[in-house]
CSV table of C-alpha atoms in Angstrom, one decimal:
chain,number,residue,atom,x,y,z
A,1,MET,CA,94.9,56.8,21.6
A,2,SER,CA,94.2,53.8,23.7
A,3,GLY,CA,94.4,50.6,21.6
A,4,ALA,CA,97.1,52.1,19.4
A,5,HIS,CA,99.7,49.8,20.8
A,6,ASP,CA,97.8,46.6,21.3
A,7,GLU,CA,100.2,43.8,21.0
A,8,HIS,CA,101.0,43.4,17.3
A,9,GLY,CA,97.7,44.0,15.7
A,10,HIS,CA,96.6,40.4,15.3
A,11,HIS,CA,94.2,40.4,18.2
A,12,HIS,CA,91.9,43.0,16.8
A,13,ARG,CA,88.3,42.4,17.6
A,14,GLU,CA,87.3,44.0,14.3
A,15,PRO,CA,88.3,42.3,11.1
A,16,GLU,CA,91.9,43.1,10.4
A,17,SER,CA,92.3,45.9,7.9
A,18,VAL,CA,93.6,45.3,4.3
A,19,LEU,CA,96.6,47.4,5.1
A,20,SER,CA,97.4,45.4,8.2
A,21,LEU,CA,97.2,42.1,6.3
A,22,ARG,CA,99.5,43.5,3.6
A,23,VAL,CA,102.1,44.7,6.1
A,24,ARG,CA,102.0,41.3,7.8
A,25,ALA,CA,102.5,39.6,4.4
A,26,LEU,CA,105.4,42.0,3.7
A,27,GLU,CA,107.0,41.2,7.0
A,28,SER,CA,106.6,37.5,6.5
A,29,LEU,CA,108.3,37.7,3.0
A,30,LEU,CA,111.2,39.9,4.2
A,31,VAL,CA,111.8,37.7,7.2
A,32,GLU,CA,111.8,34.6,5.0
A,33,LYS,CA,114.4,36.3,2.8
A,34,LYS,CA,116.4,37.2,5.9
A,35,LEU,CA,116.2,40.8,5.0
A,36,VAL,CA,114.8,41.7,8.4
A,37,SER,CA,114.1,40.0,11.7
A,38,SER,CA,111.0,40.5,13.6
A,39,GLU,CA,113.1,41.0,16.8
A,40,ALA,CA,115.0,43.8,15.2
A,41,VAL,CA,111.8,45.5,14.2
A,42,ASP,CA,110.4,45.1,17.7
A,43,ARG,CA,113.6,46.7,19.1
A,44,ILE,CA,113.6,49.6,16.7
A,45,VAL,CA,109.9,50.4,17.3
A,46,GLY,CA,110.5,50.3,21.0
A,47,ALA,CA,113.6,52.4,20.9
A,48,TYR,CA,112.0,55.1,18.7
A,49,GLU,CA,108.8,55.1,20.7
A,50,GLN,CA,110.5,55.5,24.1
A,51,ASP,CA,113.9,57.0,23.7
A,52,ILE,CA,112.6,59.8,21.6
A,53,GLY,CA,109.9,60.7,24.0
A,54,PRO,CA,110.1,62.4,27.3
A,55,HIS,CA,110.0,59.2,29.4
A,56,ASN,CA,113.4,59.6,31.2
A,57,GLY,CA,112.6,63.2,32.3
A,58,ALA,CA,109.2,62.2,33.4
A,59,LYS,CA,110.7,59.5,35.7
A,60,VAL,CA,113.0,62.2,37.2
A,61,VAL,CA,110.0,64.5,37.9
A,62,ALA,CA,107.9,61.7,39.4
A,63,ARG,CA,110.7,60.7,41.7
A,64,ALA,CA,111.1,64.3,42.9
A,65,TRP,CA,107.3,64.5,43.6
A,66,VAL,CA,107.2,61.4,45.8
A,67,ASP,CA,110.7,61.7,47.4
A,68,PRO,CA,111.4,65.1,49.1
A,69,ALA,CA,115.0,64.1,49.7
A,70,TYR,CA,115.5,63.3,46.1
A,71,ARG,CA,113.8,66.5,45.1
A,72,GLN,CA,116.3,68.5,47.2
A,73,ARG,CA,119.2,66.7,45.7
A,74,LEU,CA,117.8,67.3,42.2
A,75,LEU,CA,117.5,71.0,42.8
A,76,THR,CA,120.9,71.3,44.4
A,77,ASP,CA,122.8,69.2,41.9
A,78,GLY,CA,120.8,68.1,38.9
A,79,THR,CA,123.6,66.4,37.1
A,80,ALA,CA,124.4,64.1,40.1
A,81,ALA,CA,120.7,63.5,40.8
A,82,ILE,CA,119.8,62.3,37.3
A,83,GLU,CA,122.9,60.0,37.4
A,84,GLU,CA,121.3,58.3,40.4
A,85,LEU,CA,118.5,57.2,38.1
A,86,GLY,CA,120.9,56.2,35.4
A,87,PHE,CA,120.6,59.2,33.2
A,88,GLY,CA,123.8,60.9,32.7
A,89,GLY,CA,126.0,62.6,30.2
A,90,VAL,CA,124.6,66.1,30.5
A,91,ASP,CA,125.2,69.0,32.9
A,92,LEU,CA,121.8,69.8,34.1
A,93,GLN,CA,120.2,72.4,36.3
A,94,VAL,CA,116.6,71.7,37.5
A,95,VAL,CA,114.4,74.7,38.1
A,96,GLU,CA,111.3,74.2,40.2
A,97,ASN,CA,107.9,75.7,39.5
A,98,THR,CA,106.0,76.9,42.5
A,99,PRO,CA,102.7,78.8,43.0
A,100,GLY,CA,104.7,82.0,42.7
A,101,VAL,CA,107.3,81.2,40.1
A,102,HIS,CA,107.0,79.7,36.6
A,103,ASN,CA,110.1,78.6,34.7
A,104,LEU,CA,110.5,78.6,31.0
A,105,VAL,CA,113.5,77.1,29.1
A,106,VAL,CA,114.8,78.4,25.8
A,107,CYS,CA,118.0,78.2,23.9
A,108,THR,CA,118.5,81.6,22.3
A,109,LEU,CA,121.6,80.7,20.4
A,110,CYS,CA,120.7,77.4,18.8
A,111,SER,CA,118.8,74.4,20.1
A,112,CYS,CA,120.6,73.1,23.3
A,113,TYR,CA,118.2,70.7,24.9
A,114,PRO,CA,118.4,67.8,27.4
A,115,HIS,CA,118.0,65.1,24.8
A,116,ALA,CA,118.9,62.3,27.3
A,117,LEU,CA,115.9,63.2,29.4
A,118,ILE,CA,113.2,64.5,27.1
A,119,GLY,CA,114.1,63.2,23.7
A,120,LEU,CA,114.5,65.2,20.6
A,121,PRO,CA,113.5,68.9,20.5
A,122,PRO,CA,110.2,69.8,18.8
A,123,VAL,CA,110.5,71.9,15.7
A,124,TRP,CA,109.1,75.0,17.4
A,125,TYR,CA,111.9,74.9,20.1
A,126,LYS,CA,114.4,75.3,17.3
A,127,SER,CA,112.5,78.1,15.6
A,128,PHE,CA,113.8,81.6,15.5
A,129,GLU,CA,110.4,82.8,16.6
A,130,TYR,CA,110.3,80.8,19.9
A,131,ARG,CA,114.0,81.6,20.6
A,132,SER,CA,113.5,85.3,20.3
A,133,ARG,CA,109.9,85.7,21.7
A,134,ALA,CA,110.3,83.4,24.7
A,135,VAL,CA,112.7,86.0,26.1
A,136,ARG,CA,110.9,89.2,24.9
A,137,GLU,CA,107.3,88.3,25.6
A,138,PRO,CA,107.1,85.1,27.6
A,139,ARG,CA,103.6,85.7,28.8
A,140,VAL,CA,102.3,86.0,25.3
A,141,VAL,CA,104.2,82.9,24.2
A,142,LEU,CA,102.8,81.0,27.2
A,143,HIS,CA,99.3,82.2,26.3
A,144,GLU,CA,99.7,80.8,22.8
A,145,PHE,CA,100.7,77.4,24.3
A,146,GLY,CA,97.5,77.6,26.4
A,147,VAL,CA,99.1,78.6,29.7
A,148,ASP,CA,97.6,81.7,31.3
A,149,LEU,CA,99.3,82.5,34.5
A,150,PRO,CA,98.1,85.2,37.0
A,151,GLU,CA,100.0,88.4,36.8
A,152,SER,CA,101.3,87.7,40.3
A,153,VAL,CA,103.3,84.7,39.1
A,154,GLU,CA,106.9,85.6,38.2
A,155,ILE,CA,108.2,84.1,35.0
A,156,ARG,CA,111.9,83.1,34.9
A,157,ILE,CA,113.6,82.4,31.6
A,158,TRP,CA,116.5,80.0,31.5
A,159,ASP,CA,118.8,80.2,28.4
A,160,SER,CA,120.3,76.8,27.7
A,161,SER,CA,123.9,76.5,26.4
A,162,ALA,CA,126.1,73.7,25.3
A,163,GLU,CA,127.6,73.6,28.8
A,164,LEU,CA,124.4,73.7,30.8
A,165,ARG,CA,120.9,72.5,30.1
A,166,TYR,CA,117.8,73.2,32.1
A,167,LEU,CA,114.8,71.1,33.0
A,168,VAL,CA,111.7,72.4,34.6
A,169,LEU,CA,110.3,70.5,37.6
A,170,PRO,CA,106.6,71.2,37.1
A,171,GLN,CA,104.1,71.5,40.0
A,172,ARG,CA,102.4,68.2,40.9
A,173,PRO,CA,98.8,68.6,39.9
A,174,PRO,CA,96.1,68.3,42.6
A,175,GLY,CA,94.2,65.1,43.0
A,176,THR,CA,97.2,62.9,42.4
A,177,GLU,CA,97.9,62.0,46.1
A,178,ARG,CA,97.0,58.3,45.5
A,179,LEU,CA,98.9,57.8,42.3
A,180,SER,CA,102.0,55.6,42.1
A,181,GLU,CA,105.3,57.0,41.0
A,182,ALA,CA,104.9,55.3,37.6
A,183,GLU,CA,101.4,56.7,37.2
A,184,LEU,CA,102.7,60.1,38.0
A,185,ALA,CA,105.4,59.8,35.4
A,186,ASN,CA,102.7,59.1,32.8
A,187,LEU,CA,101.2,62.5,33.5
A,188,VAL,CA,104.4,64.4,32.9
A,189,THR,CA,104.7,65.8,29.4
A,190,ARG,CA,107.7,67.1,27.4
A,191,ASP,CA,106.2,70.5,27.2
A,192,ALA,CA,105.7,70.7,31.0
A,193,MET,CA,109.5,70.0,31.4
A,194,ILE,CA,110.3,72.8,29.0
A,195,GLY,CA,107.9,75.1,30.8
A,196,VAL,CA,105.4,75.7,28.0
A,197,ALA,CA,102.7,73.6,29.7
A,198,LEU,CA,101.4,72.7,33.1
A,199,VAL,CA,100.9,69.1,34.1
A,200,PRO,CA,97.2,68.4,33.8
A,201,PRO,CA,95.3,66.6,36.6
A,202,PRO,CA,94.7,62.9,35.8
A,203,THR,CA,91.1,63.3,34.8
A,204,ALA,CA,92.0,65.9,32.1
A,205,ALA,CA,95.1,64.0,31.0
A,206,ALA,CA,95.0,62.9,27.4
A,207,ARG,CA,96.3,59.5,28.0
B,1,MET,CA,121.8,46.4,22.7
B,2,ASP,CA,118.9,48.6,21.8
B,3,PRO,CA,119.3,50.7,18.6
B,4,VAL,CA,119.9,54.4,19.2
B,5,PRO,CA,117.4,56.4,17.3
B,6,SER,CA,119.0,58.1,14.3
B,7,ARG,CA,118.7,61.9,14.0
B,8,GLU,CA,118.5,61.5,10.2
B,9,ILE,CA,115.2,59.6,10.6
B,10,ALA,CA,113.8,61.2,13.7
B,11,ASP,CA,114.4,64.8,12.5
B,12,MET,CA,112.9,64.5,9.1
B,13,THR,CA,111.2,67.8,8.3
B,14,GLY,CA,108.4,69.1,6.1
B,15,GLN,CA,105.9,66.6,4.8
B,16,ALA,CA,108.1,63.7,5.5
B,17,ALA,CA,108.2,64.5,9.2
B,18,LEU,CA,107.1,61.6,11.4
B,19,PRO,CA,103.7,62.0,13.0
B,20,ARG,CA,104.1,62.9,16.6
B,21,LYS,CA,102.1,63.7,19.7
B,22,ASN,CA,103.8,65.4,22.6
B,23,GLY,CA,107.1,64.7,20.9
B,24,GLU,CA,106.6,61.0,20.8
B,25,LEU,CA,106.0,59.0,17.6
B,26,VAL,CA,102.4,58.2,17.0
B,27,PHE,CA,101.4,54.8,15.4
B,28,ASP,CA,97.6,54.8,15.2
B,29,GLU,CA,97.6,51.2,14.3
B,30,ALA,CA,100.1,48.4,15.0
B,31,TRP,CA,100.9,47.9,11.3
B,32,GLN,CA,102.3,51.5,11.1
B,33,GLY,CA,104.9,50.6,13.7
B,34,ARG,CA,105.8,47.4,11.9
B,35,ILE,CA,106.3,49.1,8.6
B,36,PHE,CA,108.3,51.9,10.2
B,37,GLY,CA,110.5,49.3,12.0
B,38,MET,CA,111.0,47.3,8.9
B,39,THR,CA,112.1,50.3,6.9
B,40,VAL,CA,114.5,51.4,9.6
B,41,ALA,CA,115.9,47.9,10.1
B,42,MET,CA,116.6,47.5,6.4
B,43,SER,CA,118.4,50.8,6.2
B,44,HIS,CA,120.5,49.7,9.2
B,45,GLU,CA,121.4,46.6,7.2
B,46,ALA,CA,122.4,48.9,4.3
B,47,CYS,CA,119.7,47.5,2.0
B,48,PHE,CA,119.3,51.2,1.0
B,49,ALA,CA,120.4,54.6,2.4
B,50,TRP,CA,117.9,56.4,4.5
B,51,ARG,CA,118.0,59.4,2.1
B,52,GLU,CA,116.9,57.1,-0.7
B,53,PHE,CA,113.9,56.0,1.2
B,54,GLN,CA,113.2,59.6,2.3
B,55,ALA,CA,113.3,60.8,-1.3
B,56,ARG,CA,110.8,58.1,-2.3
B,57,LEU,CA,108.5,59.0,0.6
B,58,ILE,CA,108.6,62.7,-0.3
B,59,ALA,CA,107.8,61.8,-4.0
B,60,GLU,CA,104.9,59.5,-2.8
B,61,ILE,CA,103.4,62.2,-0.6
B,62,ALA,CA,103.6,64.7,-3.5
B,63,HIS,CA,102.0,62.3,-5.9
B,64,ALA,CA,99.2,61.5,-3.5
B,65,GLU,CA,98.6,65.1,-2.7
B,66,GLN,CA,98.5,66.0,-6.4
B,67,ALA,CA,96.0,63.1,-7.1
B,68,GLY,CA,93.9,64.4,-4.2
B,69,GLU,CA,94.2,61.1,-2.3
B,70,SER,CA,93.1,61.0,1.3
B,71,SER,CA,95.6,58.2,2.2
B,72,SER,CA,97.4,58.5,5.5
B,73,TYR,CA,101.1,59.2,6.1
B,74,TYR,CA,101.9,55.6,6.7
B,75,GLU,CA,99.9,54.3,3.7
B,76,ARG,CA,102.1,56.6,1.6
B,77,TRP,CA,105.1,55.3,3.5
B,78,LEU,CA,104.1,51.7,2.7
B,79,GLN,CA,103.8,52.6,-1.0
B,80,ALA,CA,107.2,54.2,-1.0
B,81,PHE,CA,108.8,51.2,0.8
B,82,GLU,CA,107.2,48.7,-1.6
B,83,HIS,CA,108.3,50.6,-4.7
B,84,LEU,CA,111.9,51.0,-3.3
B,85,LEU,CA,112.2,47.3,-2.6
B,86,ALA,CA,110.8,46.4,-6.0
B,87,ASP,CA,113.3,48.7,-7.7
B,88,LYS,CA,116.1,47.1,-5.7
B,89,GLY,CA,115.0,43.7,-6.7
B,90,LEU,CA,114.3,42.8,-3.1
B,91,LEU,CA,110.6,42.3,-3.4
B,92,ASP,CA,108.4,40.7,-6.1
B,93,ALA,CA,105.0,42.3,-6.5
B,94,GLY,CA,103.4,39.0,-7.4
B,95,ALA,CA,104.9,37.3,-4.4
B,96,LEU,CA,103.5,40.0,-2.2
B,97,ALA,CA,100.1,39.8,-3.7
B,98,ASP,CA,100.1,36.0,-3.2
B,99,ARG,CA,101.3,36.2,0.4
B,100,THR,CA,98.7,38.9,1.2
B,101,HIS,CA,96.0,36.6,-0.2
B,102,ASP,CA,97.3,33.8,2.1
B,103,PHE,CA,96.8,36.1,5.1
B,104,GLU,CA,93.4,37.3,3.9
B,105,THR,CA,92.1,33.7,3.5
B,106,GLY,CA,93.7,32.6,6.7
B,107,ARG,CA,96.0,30.1,5.0
B,108,ARG,CA,98.8,31.8,6.8
B,109,ASP,CA,98.6,33.4,10.2
B,110,ASP,CA,102.2,34.2,11.1
B,111,VAL,CA,102.3,36.4,14.2
B,112,PHE,CA,104.4,39.5,14.3
């Protein structure tokens, strides 16, 4: 995926594609007619790329990994701790994964989800299948997501509601001792904060 | 203030669903982000209702599938957007062809 977000496409080393030229022509015409402004387009792309993704939640997780006092506050009172970082508006309980306990979040009734932290819920989260099976056979569901936990690990299911949302604090992967807080945040995925994935070590990370 | 993503757009389902990876939108090339942004911006300005564009997009995808075209999601999006603008009288096909030619030949090089 690297290179996908290179500035605005005009610094390509390869010759610019026909489609790219056509879209630039289109933008140039629409700007000329004052139907759009390039600044508005920039802001929209930025907002959709970032606000919809799991960036805010990832920042919370990374802070908890590097700051033990913050981690403690986060686990004691999630709502207050996320407000410290400027993310509010939701009653939140944070549940911590440990070598012996793995947490999985579901909303059996509908699709309650901590939007402010991890963006919009994926389609599968809202599916009847996930909502029912996560409770009934979490180990099988986790296996289907590619997570195979030893039998000795206890799996705890957290059922979100309109009043209280849950966020999983994943385990910090090994080999990340020298990473900065921002680099750590880049490793944290939405799925890890729902509990259907582990945070991969940096070498295996997709980005 | 930054625009707040609209559920109507972000939660489109079926074949119209926005390409994502790990929940985040994926733009494989910069132009895909630009065309997405332009479409959303014009719907914000009420040049058209989002559902109008969405219907065009769905029709364009169905048409491309039926014709066995291997075009990408955002190529189909671009088609749908151009057609919608043309029908609204907001874009002249000839003007777009001329302007594209200007960019191809380097006569213009506006930076976006």
